[in-house]
Amino acid sequence: WKNEGDLATRAASEKVLQKVAKVVPNLFGGSADLAPSNKSQMKDREYYSKENPAGSNVHFGIREFAMTAIANGMSVHGGVRAYIAGFFVFADYMKAGLRMEALMGLPVISILTHDSIGVGEDGPTHQPIEHLAMLRSLPNYNVFRPCDTRETAAAWYTALHSKETPTALILSRQNLPALKGAYVLKDCAGTPDVLLMASGSEVELIYKAADELAAKGVKARVISMPCWEVFEAQDAAYKESVLPKNVRARLAVEAADFGWQRYTGLDGDMICMNGFGASAPAGLLFKDFGFTVENVVEKALALVK
């Protein structure tokens, strides 16, 4: 899959979905009243209705929990590959249904967009802060927060090939640069002085910060972590190759809160959210809450002194 320049991951997901719809005939799903915004409509297919039972797009209406329960029921029945969609902050309404998916081993796919304070002017009511931690804490549940088109496509691929584990695709509203998504996204010569970790839109920050650190004589490894659960499923040798135990200076960057301590350790640091967001353009919010290249560089330098 080729990256196509700056693109919001919700738009990247839409591109992937259209291609998937052409090769997975039993794909069936829709959104809780937000299909134009979370870009979850299969454009070459009709909507399901009493009059048109052959349709495979669904208007679920503003009923997130009912949508999730319906998808679970379809998955239990079999015959269709169910997906649902909504704003990430509304995962609160979906939670009981998402928990049942994980408990029952149902591979339902949830497209959850507007993933951070990048929602901007919609304000803190629509800006998910604690929701990544909530979903990541669910056993048997894969949470992907991709940083670009390639990682979005990989997330869809993994979700579609899952047989007993549901998947959440956590996607951005704002455009993100085209990076070559992997776990070690950019490396340095020899042993790194500091490990920089992030997911989603914040990967851009650590990618740029690594160049500035190099100019200051600090060797940084850039690590994109779109899915903790997939990483944890790897063997010990692979995890050591990405996060070597002898490098204790580690910085995690994510516009959410809680959980990165497992990777930063006692000597590491985080740039995360410690409160609710605010109502302002996304660019102003990221700067105000410390999600800048300059802050990443400053925090990283403090760790290696």
mmCIF file of C-alpha atoms in Angstrom:
data_model
loop_
_atom_site.group_PDB
_atom_site.id
_atom_site.type_symbol
_atom_site.label_atom_id
_atom_site.label_comp_id
_atom_site.label_asym_id
_atom_site.label_seq_id
_atom_site.Cartn_x
_atom_site.Cartn_y
_atom_site.Cartn_z
ATOM 1 C CA TRP A 1 0.000 0.000 0.000
ATOM 2 C CA LYS A 2 1.418 3.388 -0.991
ATOM 3 C CA ASN A 3 1.203 6.453 1.204
ATOM 4 C CA GLU A 4 -0.433 9.359 -0.603
ATOM 5 C CA GLY A 5 0.845 12.454 1.168
ATOM 6 C CA ASP A 6 -0.794 14.151 4.129
ATOM 7 C CA LEU A 7 -4.029 12.367 4.921
ATOM 8 C CA ALA A 8 -6.172 11.939 8.026
ATOM 9 C CA THR A 9 -6.242 8.289 9.043
ATOM 10 C CA ARG A 10 -10.073 8.361 8.906
ATOM 11 C CA ALA A 11 -9.685 9.226 5.199
ATOM 12 C CA ALA A 12 -7.023 6.540 4.784
ATOM 13 C CA SER A 13 -9.407 4.049 6.383
ATOM 14 C CA GLU A 14 -12.122 5.059 3.914
ATOM 15 C CA LYS A 15 -9.788 4.301 1.011
ATOM 16 C CA VAL A 16 -8.960 0.903 2.492
ATOM 17 C CA LEU A 17 -12.629 0.169 3.178
ATOM 18 C CA GLN A 18 -13.587 0.767 -0.458
ATOM 19 C CA LYS A 19 -10.965 -1.719 -1.615
ATOM 20 C CA VAL A 20 -11.929 -4.244 1.062
ATOM 21 C CA ALA A 21 -15.596 -3.962 0.064
ATOM 22 C CA LYS A 22 -14.704 -5.170 -3.424
ATOM 23 C CA VAL A 23 -13.094 -8.402 -2.186
ATOM 24 C CA VAL A 24 -15.046 -9.210 0.993
ATOM 25 C CA PRO A 25 -18.631 -9.680 -0.226
ATOM 26 C CA ASN A 26 -20.047 -10.436 3.235
ATOM 27 C CA LEU A 27 -18.775 -7.199 4.808
ATOM 28 C CA PHE A 28 -21.779 -5.601 6.532
ATOM 29 C CA GLY A 29 -21.955 -2.543 8.729
ATOM 30 C CA GLY A 30 -22.322 1.152 9.227
ATOM 31 C CA SER A 31 -22.267 4.054 11.631
ATOM 32 C CA ALA A 32 -24.267 5.590 14.462
ATOM 33 C CA ASP A 33 -25.437 8.615 12.452
ATOM 34 C CA LEU A 34 -21.885 9.729 11.580
ATOM 35 C CA ALA A 35 -20.985 7.913 8.364
ATOM 36 C CA PRO A 36 -20.030 11.086 6.407
ATOM 37 C CA SER A 37 -17.699 12.157 9.219
ATOM 38 C CA ASN A 38 -16.116 8.845 10.163
ATOM 39 C CA LYS A 39 -16.088 7.802 6.497
ATOM 40 C CA SER A 40 -17.502 4.339 7.064
ATOM 41 C CA GLN A 41 -19.837 3.968 4.067
ATOM 42 C CA MET A 42 -19.133 1.403 1.352
ATOM 43 C CA LYS A 43 -19.728 3.656 -1.641
ATOM 44 C CA ASP A 44 -20.448 0.957 -4.227
ATOM 45 C CA ARG A 45 -23.119 -0.687 -2.074
ATOM 46 C CA GLU A 46 -26.705 0.157 -1.195
ATOM 47 C CA TYR A 47 -28.207 0.681 2.238
ATOM 48 C CA TYR A 48 -29.966 -2.147 4.002
ATOM 49 C CA SER A 49 -33.683 -1.673 4.681
ATOM 50 C CA LYS A 50 -36.925 -3.606 4.903
ATOM 51 C CA GLU A 51 -37.487 -2.795 1.251
ATOM 52 C CA ASN A 52 -33.892 -3.591 0.276
ATOM 53 C CA PRO A 53 -32.574 -6.533 2.328
ATOM 54 C CA ALA A 54 -29.732 -6.959 -0.172
ATOM 55 C CA GLY A 55 -28.086 -3.735 1.005
ATOM 56 C CA SER A 56 -25.045 -3.972 3.265
ATOM 57 C CA ASN A 57 -24.599 -0.398 4.544
ATOM 58 C CA VAL A 58 -26.601 0.271 7.710
ATOM 59 C CA HIS A 59 -28.080 3.459 9.157
ATOM 60 C CA PHE A 60 -27.877 2.606 12.868
ATOM 61 C CA GLY A 61 -29.035 6.027 14.035
ATOM 62 C CA ILE A 62 -27.872 7.718 17.237
ATOM 63 C CA ARG A 63 -27.797 4.524 19.267
ATOM 64 C CA GLU A 64 -24.191 3.465 19.805
ATOM 65 C CA PHE A 65 -24.866 0.667 22.283
ATOM 66 C CA ALA A 66 -27.662 -0.821 20.177
ATOM 67 C CA MET A 67 -25.358 -0.667 17.143
ATOM 68 C CA THR A 68 -22.669 -2.597 19.007
ATOM 69 C CA ALA A 69 -25.136 -5.208 20.279
ATOM 70 C CA ILE A 70 -26.560 -5.684 16.773
ATOM 71 C CA ALA A 71 -23.072 -6.220 15.344
ATOM 72 C CA ASN A 72 -22.366 -8.760 18.081
ATOM 73 C CA GLY A 73 -25.560 -10.610 17.237
ATOM 74 C CA MET A 74 -24.677 -10.687 13.544
ATOM 75 C CA SER A 75 -21.225 -12.001 14.386
ATOM 76 C CA VAL A 76 -22.663 -14.767 16.572
ATOM 77 C CA HIS A 77 -25.133 -15.721 13.846
ATOM 78 C CA GLY A 78 -22.387 -15.871 11.229
ATOM 79 C CA GLY A 79 -22.468 -15.279 7.505
ATOM 80 C CA VAL A 80 -21.446 -11.622 7.650
ATOM 81 C CA ARG A 81 -18.304 -9.745 8.660
ATOM 82 C CA ALA A 82 -19.654 -7.016 10.896
ATOM 83 C CA TYR A 83 -18.165 -3.555 11.389
ATOM 84 C CA ILE A 84 -19.461 -0.477 13.202
ATOM 85 C CA ALA A 85 -18.375 3.152 13.435
ATOM 86 C CA GLY A 86 -18.637 6.254 15.604
ATOM 87 C CA PHE A 87 -16.659 9.007 17.275
ATOM 88 C CA PHE A 88 -14.028 7.599 19.646
ATOM 89 C CA VAL A 89 -15.388 9.539 22.618
ATOM 90 C CA PHE A 90 -18.682 7.664 22.220
ATOM 91 C CA ALA A 91 -16.919 4.376 22.982
ATOM 92 C CA ASP A 92 -18.251 5.092 26.481
ATOM 93 C CA TYR A 93 -21.745 4.295 25.197
ATOM 94 C CA MET A 94 -20.485 1.192 23.402
ATOM 95 C CA LYS A 95 -18.391 -0.186 26.271
ATOM 96 C CA ALA A 96 -20.664 -2.974 27.529
ATOM 97 C CA GLY A 97 -21.065 -4.279 23.980
ATOM 98 C CA LEU A 98 -17.337 -4.037 23.253
ATOM 99 C CA ARG A 99 -16.620 -5.965 26.453
ATOM 100 C CA MET A 100 -19.002 -8.723 25.364
ATOM 101 C CA GLU A 101 -17.222 -8.943 21.991
ATOM 102 C CA ALA A 102 -13.933 -9.555 23.752
ATOM 103 C CA LEU A 103 -15.481 -11.992 26.216
ATOM 104 C CA MET A 104 -17.292 -13.958 23.507
ATOM 105 C CA GLY A 105 -14.433 -13.887 20.990
ATOM 106 C CA LEU A 106 -16.346 -11.998 18.288
ATOM 107 C CA PRO A 107 -14.124 -10.353 15.628
ATOM 108 C CA VAL A 108 -16.257 -7.224 15.204
ATOM 109 C CA ILE A 109 -14.375 -4.212 13.787
ATOM 110 C CA SER A 110 -15.007 -0.766 15.304
ATOM 111 C CA ILE A 111 -14.023 2.341 13.319
ATOM 112 C CA LEU A 112 -13.568 5.056 15.966
ATOM 113 C CA THR A 113 -12.568 8.461 14.636
ATOM 114 C CA HIS A 114 -11.753 11.925 16.031
ATOM 115 C CA ASP A 115 -9.183 10.310 18.257
ATOM 116 C CA SER A 116 -7.767 13.084 20.469
ATOM 117 C CA ILE A 117 -7.712 16.771 21.337
ATOM 118 C CA GLY A 118 -7.196 17.146 17.578
ATOM 119 C CA VAL A 119 -11.000 17.262 17.377
ATOM 120 C CA GLY A 120 -10.415 20.925 18.171
ATOM 121 C CA GLU A 121 -13.370 23.272 18.383
ATOM 122 C CA ASP A 122 -15.815 20.527 19.422
ATOM 123 C CA GLY A 123 -14.299 20.945 22.858
ATOM 124 C CA PRO A 124 -13.522 18.587 25.735
ATOM 125 C CA THR A 125 -16.889 16.810 25.607
ATOM 126 C CA HIS A 126 -15.845 15.298 22.262
ATOM 127 C CA GLN A 127 -12.121 14.897 22.959
ATOM 128 C CA PRO A 128 -11.245 11.362 24.147
ATOM 129 C CA ILE A 129 -8.604 11.384 26.872
ATOM 130 C CA GLU A 130 -9.022 8.198 28.914
ATOM 131 C CA HIS A 131 -10.586 6.064 26.188
ATOM 132 C CA LEU A 132 -7.405 4.488 24.829
ATOM 133 C CA ALA A 133 -6.568 3.237 28.311
ATOM 134 C CA MET A 134 -10.088 1.873 28.672
ATOM 135 C CA LEU A 135 -9.970 -0.153 25.471
ATOM 136 C CA ARG A 136 -6.365 -1.270 25.937
ATOM 137 C CA SER A 137 -7.301 -2.678 29.334
ATOM 138 C CA LEU A 138 -9.823 -5.068 27.762
ATOM 139 C CA PRO A 139 -8.506 -8.644 27.504
ATOM 140 C CA ASN A 140 -8.683 -10.157 24.015
ATOM 141 C CA TYR A 141 -9.115 -6.793 22.305
ATOM 142 C CA ASN A 142 -6.798 -5.247 19.703
ATOM 143 C CA VAL A 143 -6.480 -1.465 19.672
ATOM 144 C CA PHE A 144 -4.794 0.108 16.633
ATOM 145 C CA ARG A 145 -3.932 3.805 16.484
ATOM 146 C CA PRO A 146 -2.115 4.101 13.147
ATOM 147 C CA CYS A 147 0.091 7.052 12.199
ATOM 148 C CA ASP A 148 -0.369 6.955 8.410
ATOM 149 C CA THR A 149 -1.992 5.184 5.462
ATOM 150 C CA ARG A 150 0.264 2.138 5.550
ATOM 151 C CA GLU A 151 -0.336 1.480 9.221
ATOM 152 C CA THR A 152 -4.067 1.999 8.654
ATOM 153 C CA ALA A 153 -4.052 -0.596 5.888
ATOM 154 C CA ALA A 154 -2.083 -2.993 8.102
ATOM 155 C CA ALA A 155 -4.605 -2.464 10.896
ATOM 156 C CA TRP A 156 -7.490 -3.313 8.565
ATOM 157 C CA TYR A 157 -5.629 -6.388 7.322
ATOM 158 C CA THR A 158 -5.048 -7.635 10.853
ATOM 159 C CA ALA A 159 -8.655 -6.949 11.847
ATOM 160 C CA LEU A 160 -10.085 -8.809 8.862
ATOM 161 C CA HIS A 161 -7.890 -11.829 9.507
ATOM 162 C CA SER A 162 -8.785 -12.013 13.183
ATOM 163 C CA LYS A 163 -11.060 -14.906 14.045
ATOM 164 C CA GLU A 164 -11.697 -14.513 17.768
ATOM 165 C CA THR A 165 -10.468 -11.037 18.716
ATOM 166 C CA PRO A 166 -12.373 -7.791 18.085
ATOM 167 C CA THR A 167 -10.488 -4.743 16.826
ATOM 168 C CA ALA A 168 -10.769 -0.992 17.304
ATOM 169 C CA LEU A 169 -9.320 1.286 14.625
ATOM 170 C CA ILE A 170 -8.605 4.609 16.350
ATOM 171 C CA LEU A 171 -8.375 7.236 13.618
ATOM 172 C CA SER A 172 -7.568 10.936 13.351
ATOM 173 C CA ARG A 173 -9.685 13.814 12.144
ATOM 174 C CA GLN A 174 -6.679 15.955 11.181
ATOM 175 C CA ASN A 175 -4.281 15.244 8.330
ATOM 176 C CA LEU A 176 -1.081 13.356 9.155
ATOM 177 C CA PRO A 177 2.136 13.130 7.123
ATOM 178 C CA ALA A 178 2.956 10.014 5.138
ATOM 179 C CA LEU A 179 5.425 8.000 7.170
ATOM 180 C CA LYS A 180 6.641 4.467 6.574
ATOM 181 C CA GLY A 181 4.908 2.844 9.482
ATOM 182 C CA ALA A 182 6.732 0.119 11.364
ATOM 183 C CA TYR A 183 7.823 -0.517 14.936
ATOM 184 C CA VAL A 184 11.338 0.860 14.558
ATOM 185 C CA LEU A 185 10.414 3.727 12.261
ATOM 186 C CA LYS A 186 13.785 5.465 12.230
ATOM 187 C CA ASP A 187 16.985 4.252 13.839
ATOM 188 C CA CYS A 188 20.425 5.566 14.623
ATOM 189 C CA ALA A 189 23.903 4.110 14.353
ATOM 190 C CA GLY A 190 24.901 1.949 17.299
ATOM 191 C CA THR A 191 23.107 1.907 20.626
ATOM 192 C CA PRO A 192 20.502 4.672 21.019
ATOM 193 C CA ASP A 193 20.867 7.259 23.759
ATOM 194 C CA VAL A 194 17.094 7.565 24.025
ATOM 195 C CA LEU A 195 14.028 5.682 22.796
ATOM 196 C CA LEU A 196 11.159 7.824 21.509
ATOM 197 C CA MET A 197 7.759 6.096 21.395
ATOM 198 C CA ALA A 198 4.371 7.243 20.117
ATOM 199 C CA SER A 199 1.203 6.236 18.320
ATOM 200 C CA GLY A 200 -1.016 7.956 15.784
ATOM 201 C CA SER A 201 -0.603 11.666 15.146
ATOM 202 C CA GLU A 202 2.149 12.030 17.736
ATOM 203 C CA VAL A 203 4.537 9.838 15.715
ATOM 204 C CA GLU A 204 5.199 12.882 13.520
ATOM 205 C CA LEU A 205 6.511 14.759 16.564
ATOM 206 C CA ILE A 206 9.045 12.147 17.632
ATOM 207 C CA TYR A 207 10.124 11.609 14.018
ATOM 208 C CA LYS A 208 11.033 15.292 13.658
ATOM 209 C CA ALA A 209 12.473 15.478 17.171
ATOM 210 C CA ALA A 210 14.947 12.699 16.367
ATOM 211 C CA ASP A 211 16.532 14.885 13.678
ATOM 212 C CA GLU A 212 16.897 17.804 16.068
ATOM 213 C CA LEU A 213 18.386 15.533 18.711
ATOM 214 C CA ALA A 214 20.872 14.155 16.178
ATOM 215 C CA ALA A 215 22.006 17.714 15.470
ATOM 216 C CA LYS A 216 22.715 18.048 19.190
ATOM 217 C CA GLY A 217 24.738 14.820 19.250
ATOM 218 C CA VAL A 218 21.997 12.662 20.814
ATOM 219 C CA LYS A 219 21.170 9.351 19.136
ATOM 220 C CA ALA A 220 17.432 8.646 19.163
ATOM 221 C CA ARG A 221 15.452 5.626 18.005
ATOM 222 C CA VAL A 222 11.931 6.408 16.764
ATOM 223 C CA ILE A 223 9.393 3.702 17.589
ATOM 224 C CA SER A 224 5.863 3.718 16.226
ATOM 225 C CA MET A 225 3.537 1.554 18.323
ATOM 226 C CA PRO A 226 0.185 1.366 16.532
ATOM 227 C CA CYS A 227 -0.978 -1.680 18.503
ATOM 228 C CA TRP A 228 0.352 -2.661 21.930
ATOM 229 C CA GLU A 229 -1.486 -5.980 21.837
ATOM 230 C CA VAL A 230 0.224 -7.123 18.631
ATOM 231 C CA PHE A 231 3.589 -6.024 20.009
ATOM 232 C CA GLU A 232 3.038 -7.958 23.239
ATOM 233 C CA ALA A 233 2.274 -11.092 21.206
ATOM 234 C CA GLN A 234 5.798 -11.076 19.731
ATOM 235 C CA ASP A 235 8.610 -13.156 21.186
ATOM 236 C CA ALA A 236 11.053 -11.786 23.738
ATOM 237 C CA ALA A 237 13.878 -11.481 21.212
ATOM 238 C CA TYR A 238 11.846 -9.246 18.928
ATOM 239 C CA LYS A 239 10.663 -7.033 21.770
ATOM 240 C CA GLU A 240 14.256 -6.688 22.985
ATOM 241 C CA SER A 241 15.336 -5.696 19.467
ATOM 242 C CA VAL A 242 12.846 -2.830 19.523
ATOM 243 C CA LEU A 243 13.071 -1.817 23.189
ATOM 244 C CA PRO A 244 16.535 -2.886 24.416
ATOM 245 C CA LYS A 245 16.604 -3.213 28.202
ATOM 246 C CA ASN A 246 19.963 -1.462 28.477
ATOM 247 C CA VAL A 247 18.495 1.799 27.129
ATOM 248 C CA ARG A 248 16.648 3.222 30.105
ATOM 249 C CA ALA A 249 16.156 6.761 28.760
ATOM 250 C CA ARG A 250 12.711 6.448 27.191
ATOM 251 C CA LEU A 251 10.067 8.996 26.253
ATOM 252 C CA ALA A 252 6.478 8.175 25.288
ATOM 253 C CA VAL A 253 4.291 10.750 23.522
ATOM 254 C CA GLU A 254 0.534 10.310 23.168
ATOM 255 C CA ALA A 255 -2.433 12.679 23.490
ATOM 256 C CA ALA A 256 -4.079 10.355 25.991
ATOM 257 C CA ASP A 257 -3.307 9.204 29.495
ATOM 258 C CA PHE A 258 -2.224 6.082 31.343
ATOM 259 C CA GLY A 259 -0.440 2.878 30.423
ATOM 260 C CA TRP A 260 2.855 3.891 28.809
ATOM 261 C CA GLN A 261 4.671 3.286 32.089
ATOM 262 C CA ARG A 262 5.041 -0.358 31.090
ATOM 263 C CA TYR A 263 7.366 0.784 28.296
ATOM 264 C CA THR A 264 9.017 3.889 29.770
ATOM 265 C CA GLY A 265 10.068 2.212 33.043
ATOM 266 C CA LEU A 266 11.203 3.931 36.210
ATOM 267 C CA ASP A 267 13.740 6.169 34.453
ATOM 268 C CA GLY A 268 11.564 7.250 31.547
ATOM 269 C CA ASP A 269 9.104 10.089 30.997
ATOM 270 C CA MET A 270 5.844 10.786 29.151
ATOM 271 C CA ILE A 271 4.195 13.638 27.334
ATOM 272 C CA CYS A 272 0.548 12.755 27.785
ATOM 273 C CA MET A 273 -2.778 14.291 28.796
ATOM 274 C CA ASN A 274 -3.298 14.826 32.517
ATOM 275 C CA GLY A 275 -6.704 16.480 32.258
ATOM 276 C CA PHE A 276 -9.511 17.229 29.836
ATOM 277 C CA GLY A 277 -8.948 19.139 26.624
ATOM 278 C CA ALA A 278 -10.310 22.521 25.594
ATOM 279 C CA SER A 279 -12.215 24.190 22.771
ATOM 280 C CA ALA A 280 -9.799 25.632 20.214
ATOM 281 C CA PRO A 281 -8.240 24.754 16.839
ATOM 282 C CA ALA A 282 -6.274 21.511 16.962
ATOM 283 C CA GLY A 283 -2.927 23.190 16.298
ATOM 284 C CA LEU A 284 -3.333 25.526 19.253
ATOM 285 C CA LEU A 285 -4.400 22.694 21.545
ATOM 286 C CA PHE A 286 -1.453 20.460 20.716
ATOM 287 C CA LYS A 287 0.919 23.339 21.374
ATOM 288 C CA ASP A 288 -0.822 24.378 24.597
ATOM 289 C CA PHE A 289 -0.764 20.850 26.006
ATOM 290 C CA GLY A 290 2.904 20.332 25.158
ATOM 291 C CA PHE A 291 2.629 18.182 22.051
ATOM 292 C CA THR A 292 5.387 19.936 20.117
ATOM 293 C CA VAL A 293 8.721 18.909 18.643
ATOM 294 C CA GLU A 294 10.433 21.407 20.941
ATOM 295 C CA ASN A 295 8.936 19.839 24.055
ATOM 296 C CA VAL A 296 9.862 16.339 22.898
ATOM 297 C CA VAL A 297 13.463 17.483 22.374
ATOM 298 C CA GLU A 298 13.570 19.182 25.781
ATOM 299 C CA LYS A 299 12.186 16.143 27.608
ATOM 300 C CA ALA A 300 14.520 13.786 25.742
ATOM 301 C CA LEU A 301 17.593 15.894 26.549
ATOM 302 C CA ALA A 302 16.631 15.892 30.228
ATOM 303 C CA LEU A 303 16.553 12.094 30.162
ATOM 304 C CA VAL A 304 20.029 11.639 28.677
ATOM 305 C CA LYS A 305 21.865 14.178 30.845
#
